[in-house]
CSV table of C-alpha atoms in Angstrom, one decimal:
chain,number,residue,atom,x,y,z
Q,1,UNK,CA,-74.2,56.2,-16.5
Q,2,UNK,CA,-74.2,53.4,-14.6
Q,3,UNK,CA,-76.2,50.5,-16.3
Q,4,UNK,CA,-73.8,51.8,-19.9
Q,5,UNK,CA,-70.4,50.9,-17.8
Q,6,UNK,CA,-71.6,48.0,-16.6
Q,7,UNK,CA,-73.1,47.3,-20.2
Q,8,UNK,CA,-69.1,47.7,-21.3
Q,9,UNK,CA,-67.8,45.4,-18.3
Q,10,UNK,CA,-69.5,42.8,-18.7
Q,11,UNK,CA,-68.4,43.3,-22.8
Q,12,UNK,CA,-65.0,43.0,-22.0
Q,13,UNK,CA,-65.3,40.7,-20.0
Q,14,UNK,CA,-67.0,38.5,-22.3
Q,15,UNK,CA,-64.3,39.5,-25.2
Q,16,UNK,CA,-62.1,37.9,-22.5
Q,17,UNK,CA,-63.6,34.7,-22.5
Q,18,UNK,CA,-63.7,34.7,-25.8
Q,19,UNK,CA,-60.4,35.3,-27.4
Q,20,UNK,CA,-58.0,31.7,-28.2
Q,21,UNK,CA,-54.6,31.0,-27.5
Q,22,UNK,CA,-52.4,34.0,-28.9
Q,23,UNK,CA,-50.2,31.8,-29.7
Q,24,UNK,CA,-51.7,28.6,-30.5
Q,25,UNK,CA,-49.5,26.3,-33.6
Q,26,UNK,CA,-51.5,23.0,-35.0
Q,27,UNK,CA,-50.0,20.3,-34.2
Q,28,UNK,CA,-48.9,19.4,-37.6
Q,29,UNK,CA,-46.7,22.1,-38.1
Q,30,UNK,CA,-45.1,21.6,-35.3
Q,31,UNK,CA,-41.6,20.5,-36.3
Q,32,UNK,CA,-40.5,18.8,-33.3
Q,33,UNK,CA,-36.5,18.6,-32.5
Q,34,UNK,CA,-35.2,15.5,-29.9
Q,35,UNK,CA,-31.6,16.3,-30.0
Q,36,UNK,CA,-28.9,19.2,-31.5
Q,37,UNK,CA,-25.2,18.9,-32.6
Q,38,UNK,CA,-23.3,22.2,-32.3
Q,39,UNK,CA,-19.7,22.4,-33.7
Q,40,UNK,CA,-17.6,24.7,-35.1
Q,41,UNK,CA,-17.7,26.8,-38.3
Q,42,UNK,CA,-15.7,26.4,-40.2
Q,43,UNK,CA,-17.5,29.7,-42.6
Q,44,UNK,CA,-16.5,32.4,-42.6
Q,45,UNK,CA,-18.1,35.4,-41.1
Q,46,UNK,CA,-20.5,32.2,-38.9
Q,47,UNK,CA,-19.3,30.4,-35.9
Q,48,UNK,CA,-21.7,27.4,-35.1
Q,49,UNK,CA,-22.8,24.9,-36.9
Q,50,UNK,CA,-25.8,23.7,-35.8
Q,51,UNK,CA,-27.4,20.4,-37.0
Q,52,UNK,CA,-31.0,19.5,-35.4
Q,53,UNK,CA,-32.6,16.9,-34.9
Q,54,UNK,CA,-36.4,16.4,-36.4
Q,55,UNK,CA,-38.5,13.9,-36.0
Q,56,UNK,CA,-40.4,12.0,-39.0
Q,57,UNK,CA,-43.6,10.6,-37.2
Q,58,UNK,CA,-44.7,8.8,-40.6
Q,59,UNK,CA,-41.8,6.7,-39.9
Q,60,UNK,CA,-42.6,5.9,-36.7
Q,61,UNK,CA,-45.6,3.7,-37.6
Q,62,UNK,CA,-45.1,0.3,-37.6
Q,63,UNK,CA,-47.0,-0.6,-41.1
Q,64,UNK,CA,-48.9,0.8,-42.9
Q,65,UNK,CA,-52.1,1.0,-44.8
Q,66,UNK,CA,-51.7,-1.6,-47.2
Q,67,UNK,CA,-49.9,-4.0,-44.8
Q,68,UNK,CA,-46.5,-3.4,-45.9
Q,69,UNK,CA,-43.3,-3.0,-42.5
Q,70,UNK,CA,-42.5,1.2,-43.1
Q,71,UNK,CA,-39.3,0.4,-40.8
Q,72,UNK,CA,-37.6,1.9,-45.0
Q,73,UNK,CA,-39.1,4.9,-44.1
Q,74,UNK,CA,-36.2,6.5,-41.5
Q,75,UNK,CA,-38.1,7.7,-38.7
Q,76,UNK,CA,-36.3,11.8,-38.0
Q,77,UNK,CA,-33.9,13.3,-40.2
Q,78,UNK,CA,-31.2,16.1,-39.5
Q,79,UNK,CA,-30.9,19.3,-40.8
Q,80,UNK,CA,-27.6,21.8,-40.6
Q,81,UNK,CA,-27.3,25.7,-41.6
Q,82,UNK,CA,-23.9,27.8,-39.9
Q,83,UNK,CA,-24.7,31.1,-38.5
Q,84,UNK,CA,-23.0,33.8,-35.6
Q,85,UNK,CA,-25.7,33.2,-33.1
Q,86,UNK,CA,-27.8,30.8,-32.0
Q,87,UNK,CA,-31.1,32.7,-32.4
Q,88,UNK,CA,-30.1,32.8,-35.9
Q,89,UNK,CA,-29.0,29.7,-35.8
Q,90,UNK,CA,-32.4,28.5,-35.1
Q,91,UNK,CA,-34.2,31.8,-37.5
Q,92,UNK,CA,-32.8,30.6,-40.5
Q,93,UNK,CA,-33.7,26.8,-39.7
Q,94,UNK,CA,-37.7,27.8,-39.6
Q,95,UNK,CA,-36.4,29.4,-42.7
Q,96,UNK,CA,-35.5,26.5,-44.5
Q,97,UNK,CA,-38.4,24.1,-43.2
Q,98,UNK,CA,-41.7,23.3,-43.9
Q,99,UNK,CA,-41.9,23.2,-40.1
Q,100,UNK,CA,-41.0,26.0,-37.1
Q,101,UNK,CA,-38.5,24.8,-35.3
Q,102,UNK,CA,-40.8,23.1,-31.6
Q,103,UNK,CA,-38.2,22.6,-28.4
Q,104,UNK,CA,-40.7,20.9,-25.9
Q,105,UNK,CA,-39.5,17.4,-26.5
Q,106,UNK,CA,-36.1,18.1,-27.2
Q,107,UNK,CA,-34.0,15.4,-26.0
Q,108,UNK,CA,-30.3,16.1,-25.6
Q,109,UNK,CA,-27.8,18.1,-26.6
Q,110,UNK,CA,-24.1,18.0,-28.5
Q,111,UNK,CA,-21.4,20.1,-28.0
Q,112,UNK,CA,-18.2,19.1,-29.6
Q,113,UNK,CA,-14.8,19.8,-27.7
Q,114,UNK,CA,-13.3,22.8,-30.1
Q,115,UNK,CA,-16.4,24.9,-29.7
Q,116,UNK,CA,-16.2,23.5,-26.1
Q,117,UNK,CA,-12.6,24.7,-25.0
Q,118,UNK,CA,-13.1,27.7,-25.7
Q,119,UNK,CA,-13.8,30.9,-23.5
Q,120,UNK,CA,-17.4,31.3,-23.4
Q,121,UNK,CA,-18.7,29.5,-26.2
Q,122,UNK,CA,-20.0,27.3,-24.1
Q,123,UNK,CA,-21.6,29.0,-21.4
Q,124,UNK,CA,-23.3,30.9,-24.2
Q,125,UNK,CA,-24.1,28.1,-25.9
Q,126,UNK,CA,-26.1,27.2,-22.4
Q,127,UNK,CA,-28.0,30.3,-21.9
Q,128,UNK,CA,-29.7,30.7,-25.3
Q,129,UNK,CA,-31.2,27.4,-24.2
Q,130,UNK,CA,-32.2,28.5,-20.7
Q,131,UNK,CA,-33.4,31.2,-22.1
Q,132,UNK,CA,-36.3,29.8,-25.1
Q,133,UNK,CA,-39.5,28.3,-22.9
Q,134,UNK,CA,-39.5,25.8,-24.6
Q,135,UNK,CA,-36.9,24.7,-23.1
Q,136,UNK,CA,-37.5,22.0,-20.7
Q,137,UNK,CA,-34.1,22.0,-17.0
Q,138,UNK,CA,-33.7,18.1,-17.8
Q,139,UNK,CA,-32.7,17.8,-20.7
Q,140,UNK,CA,-29.2,16.5,-20.9
Q,141,UNK,CA,-26.5,18.0,-21.6
Q,142,UNK,CA,-23.2,15.6,-23.4
Q,143,UNK,CA,-19.4,17.0,-24.7
Q,144,UNK,CA,-18.4,14.6,-28.0
Q,145,UNK,CA,-15.2,13.8,-28.6
Q,146,UNK,CA,-14.8,15.5,-32.1
Q,147,UNK,CA,-17.9,15.7,-34.4
Q,148,UNK,CA,-21.0,16.8,-33.0
Q,149,UNK,CA,-23.3,15.8,-35.7
Q,150,UNK,CA,-20.9,12.4,-36.5
Q,151,UNK,CA,-22.5,11.7,-33.0
Q,152,UNK,CA,-25.8,12.8,-33.8
Q,153,UNK,CA,-26.0,10.9,-37.1
Q,154,UNK,CA,-24.7,7.5,-35.8
Q,155,UNK,CA,-27.2,4.7,-37.1
Q,156,UNK,CA,-28.3,2.7,-33.9
Q,157,UNK,CA,-30.3,-1.0,-34.5
Q,158,UNK,CA,-32.0,-0.8,-31.1
Q,159,UNK,CA,-33.4,2.1,-31.9
Q,160,UNK,CA,-35.5,4.5,-34.2
Q,161,UNK,CA,-34.9,7.4,-33.5
Q,162,UNK,CA,-30.8,8.1,-32.8
Q,163,UNK,CA,-31.9,11.0,-30.0
Q,164,UNK,CA,-33.3,8.2,-28.1
Q,165,UNK,CA,-30.8,5.7,-28.8
Q,166,UNK,CA,-28.2,8.0,-26.9
Q,167,UNK,CA,-30.5,8.8,-23.8
Q,168,UNK,CA,-31.4,5.5,-22.8
Q,169,UNK,CA,-27.3,5.0,-22.1
Q,170,UNK,CA,-26.9,8.8,-20.8
Q,171,UNK,CA,-29.3,7.1,-18.1
Q,172,UNK,CA,-26.7,3.7,-17.9
Q,173,UNK,CA,-25.2,4.9,-14.7
Q,174,UNK,CA,-26.2,2.1,-12.8
Q,175,UNK,CA,-24.8,-0.6,-14.6
Q,176,UNK,CA,-21.0,1.0,-15.2
Q,177,UNK,CA,-19.4,2.6,-12.4
Q,178,UNK,CA,-16.8,4.5,-15.8
Q,179,UNK,CA,-19.6,6.9,-16.6
Q,180,UNK,CA,-21.2,9.7,-15.2
Q,181,UNK,CA,-25.5,10.7,-13.7
Q,182,UNK,CA,-26.1,12.1,-16.6
Q,183,UNK,CA,-25.4,15.9,-17.0
Q,184,UNK,CA,-28.7,18.7,-16.9
Q,185,UNK,CA,-28.6,21.4,-18.3
Q,186,UNK,CA,-30.1,22.9,-15.6
Q,187,UNK,CA,-27.3,21.7,-13.5
Q,188,UNK,CA,-25.3,23.4,-15.4
Q,189,UNK,CA,-27.4,27.0,-15.1
Q,190,UNK,CA,-26.5,26.4,-10.8
Q,191,UNK,CA,-23.0,26.0,-11.6
Q,192,UNK,CA,-22.5,28.5,-14.1
Q,193,UNK,CA,-25.0,30.6,-11.1
Q,194,UNK,CA,-21.9,30.3,-8.6
Q,195,UNK,CA,-19.3,30.1,-11.0
Q,196,UNK,CA,-17.9,26.8,-9.6
Q,197,UNK,CA,-15.8,24.6,-12.0
Q,198,UNK,CA,-18.0,20.7,-13.1
Q,199,UNK,CA,-18.2,18.1,-15.4
Q,200,UNK,CA,-20.4,16.9,-17.4
Q,201,UNK,CA,-20.4,13.3,-19.5
Q,202,UNK,CA,-18.0,13.4,-22.4
Q,203,UNK,CA,-19.8,10.8,-25.6
Q,204,UNK,CA,-17.2,9.4,-28.8
Q,205,UNK,CA,-19.2,7.8,-31.8
Q,206,UNK,CA,-17.2,4.6,-32.4
Q,207,UNK,CA,-17.8,3.9,-35.4
Q,208,UNK,CA,-19.0,0.1,-36.1
Q,209,UNK,CA,-20.2,-0.5,-32.3
Q,210,UNK,CA,-22.7,3.2,-32.1
Q,211,UNK,CA,-22.2,5.4,-29.5
Q,212,UNK,CA,-19.7,5.0,-26.7
Q,213,UNK,CA,-20.5,7.7,-22.8
Q,214,UNK,CA,-17.9,7.4,-20.7
Q,215,UNK,CA,-15.4,9.7,-19.1
Q,216,UNK,CA,-16.2,13.5,-18.5
Q,217,UNK,CA,-14.6,17.2,-19.9
Q,218,UNK,CA,-14.2,19.2,-17.3
Q,219,UNK,CA,-14.8,22.6,-16.8
Q,220,UNK,CA,-13.6,25.9,-15.4
Q,221,UNK,CA,-16.2,27.8,-13.3
Q,222,UNK,CA,-14.4,31.3,-14.1
Q,223,UNK,CA,-13.8,31.2,-17.7
Q,224,UNK,CA,-16.6,29.4,-18.2
Q,225,UNK,CA,-14.9,26.5,-20.7
Q,226,UNK,CA,-13.1,22.5,-21.1
Q,227,UNK,CA,-9.8,22.5,-19.7
Q,228,UNK,CA,-9.1,19.2,-19.5
Q,229,UNK,CA,-11.1,15.1,-19.0
Q,230,UNK,CA,-11.1,12.7,-17.6
Q,231,UNK,CA,-10.5,8.5,-19.0
Q,232,UNK,CA,-13.3,6.1,-17.7
Q,233,UNK,CA,-11.4,4.9,-15.2
Q,234,UNK,CA,-10.4,8.3,-13.5
Q,235,UNK,CA,-14.3,8.7,-13.8
Q,236,UNK,CA,-15.2,5.4,-11.5
Q,237,UNK,CA,-12.7,7.2,-8.8
Q,238,UNK,CA,-14.4,10.6,-9.6
Q,239,UNK,CA,-18.1,8.6,-9.1
Q,240,UNK,CA,-16.5,7.4,-6.1
Q,241,UNK,CA,-14.7,10.4,-4.4
Q,242,UNK,CA,-18.7,12.5,-5.4
Q,243,UNK,CA,-20.8,8.8,-3.6
Q,244,UNK,CA,-22.6,9.0,-6.7
Q,245,UNK,CA,-21.6,5.7,-7.6
Q,246,UNK,CA,-25.5,3.8,-7.8
Q,247,UNK,CA,-24.3,-0.2,-9.2
Q,248,UNK,CA,-21.5,-1.1,-11.6
Q,249,UNK,CA,-18.2,-3.7,-11.1
Q,250,UNK,CA,-15.3,-2.8,-9.3
Q,251,UNK,CA,-12.4,-5.0,-10.7
Q,252,UNK,CA,-9.4,-5.6,-8.3
Q,253,UNK,CA,-6.1,-7.7,-8.3
Q,254,UNK,CA,-3.1,-9.1,-6.5
Q,255,UNK,CA,-0.7,-11.8,-8.1
Q,256,UNK,CA,-3.1,-14.7,-8.7
Q,257,UNK,CA,-6.6,-12.9,-6.4
Q,258,UNK,CA,-8.7,-11.5,-9.1
Q,259,UNK,CA,-11.9,-10.4,-8.3
Q,260,UNK,CA,-15.0,-8.6,-9.8
Q,261,UNK,CA,-17.1,-6.5,-7.1
Q,262,UNK,CA,-20.8,-6.5,-8.6
Q,263,UNK,CA,-21.9,-3.0,-6.2
Q,264,UNK,CA,-25.4,-2.6,-4.5
Q,265,UNK,CA,-25.3,0.6,-3.1
Q,266,UNK,CA,-22.5,3.2,-1.8
Q,267,UNK,CA,-22.2,6.4,0.3
Q,268,UNK,CA,-19.3,9.2,0.9
Q,269,UNK,CA,-18.3,11.2,4.1
Q,270,UNK,CA,-16.7,14.0,4.5
Q,271,UNK,CA,-14.9,15.6,7.3
Q,272,UNK,CA,-12.7,18.9,7.4
Q,273,UNK,CA,-9.9,19.9,9.6
Q,274,UNK,CA,-7.0,23.0,9.2
Q,275,UNK,CA,-3.8,23.0,10.1
Q,276,UNK,CA,-2.1,26.9,9.7
Q,277,UNK,CA,-3.4,27.4,6.1
Q,278,UNK,CA,-3.5,24.0,4.9
Q,279,UNK,CA,-6.3,22.4,4.5
Q,280,UNK,CA,-7.4,18.8,5.5
Q,281,UNK,CA,-9.8,16.7,4.0
Q,282,UNK,CA,-10.8,13.5,5.0
Q,283,UNK,CA,-13.2,11.8,2.3
Q,284,UNK,CA,-14.8,7.8,4.1
Q,285,UNK,CA,-16.3,5.7,1.3
Q,286,UNK,CA,-18.3,2.1,1.9
Q,287,UNK,CA,-19.2,-0.3,-1.1
Q,288,UNK,CA,-21.6,-2.8,-0.3
Q,289,UNK,CA,-22.1,-4.9,-2.7
Q,290,UNK,CA,-22.3,-9.5,-4.1
Q,291,UNK,CA,-19.2,-11.6,-5.7
Q,292,UNK,CA,-18.9,-11.3,-9.1
Q,293,UNK,CA,-16.6,-13.1,-10.1
Q,294,UNK,CA,-13.4,-15.2,-8.6
Q,295,UNK,CA,-10.5,-17.8,-9.0
Q,296,UNK,CA,-11.6,-21.2,-8.2
Q,297,UNK,CA,-8.6,-22.0,-5.9
Q,298,UNK,CA,-10.8,-19.2,-3.3
Q,299,UNK,CA,-13.2,-21.1,-0.7
Q,300,UNK,CA,-15.2,-18.0,0.3
Q,301,UNK,CA,-17.4,-20.0,2.8
Q,302,UNK,CA,-13.5,-19.1,5.1
Q,303,UNK,CA,-14.0,-16.1,7.5
Q,304,UNK,CA,-10.4,-14.6,6.0
Q,305,UNK,CA,-10.8,-15.2,2.4
Q,306,UNK,CA,-13.4,-13.2,3.0
Q,307,UNK,CA,-12.0,-10.2,5.1
Q,308,UNK,CA,-9.1,-10.5,2.3
Q,309,UNK,CA,-11.2,-9.9,0.2
Q,310,UNK,CA,-12.8,-7.2,0.7
Q,311,UNK,CA,-9.0,-5.5,1.9
Q,312,UNK,CA,-8.2,-5.7,-1.6
Q,313,UNK,CA,-11.1,-4.2,-3.3
Q,314,UNK,CA,-10.0,-1.6,-0.2
Q,315,UNK,CA,-7.1,-1.2,-1.9
Q,316,UNK,CA,-7.8,-1.3,-5.2
Q,317,UNK,CA,-10.5,1.4,-4.7
Q,318,UNK,CA,-7.9,3.9,-3.2
Q,319,UNK,CA,-5.2,3.4,-6.4
Q,320,UNK,CA,-8.3,4.8,-8.1
Q,321,UNK,CA,-9.7,7.9,-5.8
Q,322,UNK,CA,-5.8,9.4,-5.1
Q,323,UNK,CA,-4.9,9.0,-9.7
Q,324,UNK,CA,-8.7,11.2,-9.9
Q,325,UNK,CA,-7.1,13.5,-6.8
Q,326,UNK,CA,-3.6,13.4,-8.4
Q,327,UNK,CA,-5.0,15.1,-12.1
Q,328,UNK,CA,-7.6,17.3,-11.1
Q,329,UNK,CA,-4.7,18.1,-7.7
Q,330,UNK,CA,-1.4,18.7,-10.5
Q,331,UNK,CA,-1.8,18.8,-14.0
Q,332,UNK,CA,-6.1,21.1,-13.9
Q,333,UNK,CA,-6.1,22.5,-10.9
Q,334,UNK,CA,-9.8,22.2,-11.1
Q,335,UNK,CA,-12.4,21.4,-8.4
Q,336,UNK,CA,-14.1,19.1,-9.6
Q,337,UNK,CA,-14.8,16.6,-6.4
Q,338,UNK,CA,-17.2,19.3,-4.5
Q,339,UNK,CA,-15.2,20.1,-1.6
Q,340,UNK,CA,-15.4,24.4,-1.7
Q,341,UNK,CA,-18.9,23.4,-2.9
Q,342,UNK,CA,-18.9,21.1,0.5
Q,343,UNK,CA,-17.2,24.4,2.4
Q,344,UNK,CA,-19.8,26.3,0.9
Q,345,UNK,CA,-22.9,24.8,2.1
Q,346,UNK,CA,-21.4,23.1,6.0
Q,347,UNK,CA,-18.8,26.2,7.1
Q,348,UNK,CA,-19.8,29.1,5.3
Q,349,UNK,CA,-17.0,31.8,7.7
Q,350,UNK,CA,-14.0,29.9,6.4
Q,351,UNK,CA,-14.8,29.5,2.8
Q,352,UNK,CA,-15.8,33.6,2.0
Q,353,UNK,CA,-12.4,34.4,2.5
Q,354,UNK,CA,-11.1,31.4,1.0
Q,355,UNK,CA,-13.6,31.5,-2.2
Q,356,UNK,CA,-11.6,33.9,-4.3
Q,357,UNK,CA,-8.1,31.6,-4.3
Q,358,UNK,CA,-10.2,27.8,-3.8
Q,359,UNK,CA,-9.4,27.0,-7.3
Q,360,UNK,CA,-8.0,30.1,-9.2
Q,361,UNK,CA,-5.7,32.4,-7.7
Q,362,UNK,CA,-3.7,30.8,-4.9
Q,363,UNK,CA,-5.5,27.3,-5.6
Q,364,UNK,CA,-5.4,26.3,-2.4
Q,365,UNK,CA,-7.5,23.6,-3.4
Q,366,UNK,CA,-4.2,22.1,-5.1
Q,367,UNK,CA,-2.8,22.8,-2.0
Q,368,UNK,CA,-5.4,20.4,0.5
Q,369,UNK,CA,-4.3,17.5,1.4
Q,370,UNK,CA,-7.1,15.2,0.6
Q,371,UNK,CA,-7.2,11.9,2.8
Q,372,UNK,CA,-9.6,8.6,0.9
Q,373,UNK,CA,-10.0,6.2,3.6
Q,374,UNK,CA,-12.1,3.0,1.7
Q,375,UNK,CA,-14.1,0.9,3.1
Q,376,UNK,CA,-15.5,-2.3,1.8
Q,377,UNK,CA,-18.5,-4.8,2.8
Q,378,UNK,CA,-18.9,-8.2,0.8
Q,379,UNK,CA,-23.1,-8.8,1.6
Q,380,UNK,CA,-22.7,-11.8,-0.9
Q,381,UNK,CA,-20.3,-14.3,-2.6
Q,382,UNK,CA,-23.2,-15.5,-5.3
Q,383,UNK,CA,-25.8,-18.2,-6.1
Q,384,UNK,CA,-22.6,-20.9,-5.6
Q,385,UNK,CA,-19.9,-21.3,-4.1
Q,386,UNK,CA,-16.8,-22.0,-6.8
Q,387,UNK,CA,-18.0,-23.3,-9.7
Q,388,UNK,CA,-15.7,-27.0,-11.1
Q,389,UNK,CA,-12.5,-25.8,-13.4
Q,390,UNK,CA,-11.1,-27.1,-17.3
Q,391,UNK,CA,-9.3,-30.3,-15.0
Q,392,UNK,CA,-11.5,-31.6,-13.2
Q,393,UNK,CA,-14.1,-31.4,-16.4
Q,394,UNK,CA,-11.8,-33.1,-17.5
Q,395,UNK,CA,-11.2,-35.7,-15.1
Q,396,UNK,CA,-14.8,-36.6,-15.3
Q,397,UNK,CA,-15.3,-37.0,-18.8
Q,398,UNK,CA,-12.7,-39.0,-19.2
Q,399,UNK,CA,-14.1,-40.8,-16.1
Q,400,UNK,CA,-17.5,-41.3,-17.9
Q,401,UNK,CA,-15.9,-42.5,-20.9
Q,402,UNK,CA,-14.5,-45.8,-19.6
Q,403,UNK,CA,-17.4,-46.6,-17.2
Q,404,UNK,CA,-19.6,-47.0,-20.9
Q,405,UNK,CA,-16.5,-48.8,-22.5
Q,406,UNK,CA,-16.9,-51.1,-19.6
Q,407,UNK,CA,-20.2,-51.6,-19.7
Q,408,UNK,CA,-19.7,-52.5,-23.1
């Protein structure tokens, strides 16, 4: 009896060891999706118009076996369909293409702003992708200014696949302060779980130049819908307040003194106090960098000139930040500055009784006194102190001409 049970156990172990992958799909049967655009459907009984961008492997080759270029072969194809839910959309897509959609290499999801403004629609779309086992939490999410399909259908000159082109632009926030850091689907999941108001990168199709990523969309954490947007400069102020500045240029001008400040690094600290039922926040922002451009008349070899330039930049920073704060407090009344999260993480006993009324209900956020203190450190003035003005160049040219005439 013991021997019989031993043989049975060995047989079971052998079956387990010989078993293959139950869900294996050959690579040449997969449809690699790299980008998805979600718009409102105009057809009856459907909610979404979904466009999936599939990679065409043959179009990625540099040349064919005969030696001719394969750049005439498109490296991607966009397939669209309509359905009433995201899961039904993917199922219908699988029935209309020879290769079933595979999302392991998905780079970005683009949602139209008209769809994002509807209550619960954006969170419902995100819920589908978050539950899918093929999705990665680093997938970028963007809100399209208008049609998401038009953005995904752009024809870039520098990339073979539009999704790769857009992803490259999304990561350029080190070069401009008008752009938010990339918004990953994993971050949005955290916002949804905490019912926290948040912002998402905005993207627009500029027709001739491709696409532009600038500004941001504001989402209410309670209704899970888009309630407004910030333009590029207001997003610059938001980045400063949240300590998200990684680079870019700050332009400032007072009278004839116009300077461009190339930001190298920045940091932010927050301190709060309470006066009665009113919250007072002190936000200290410090930027360090180099002079990128200035008038020829300014001599930066003098210490007072450097101090004056730093003060001009500090006043400009304050003006930008207060413009952003005013719009968030008075127009949208939504805390996407992270002040509520600051209280939650650092002063939980203070936060717990007011959480429901922070940017909803009594909206204590809109009543808070937010004071911005700025500090600019001009580390270097660049490789030169000043360049020749146009008049100096003309004088030098005339002088050289006179010398040449005398020599003849």
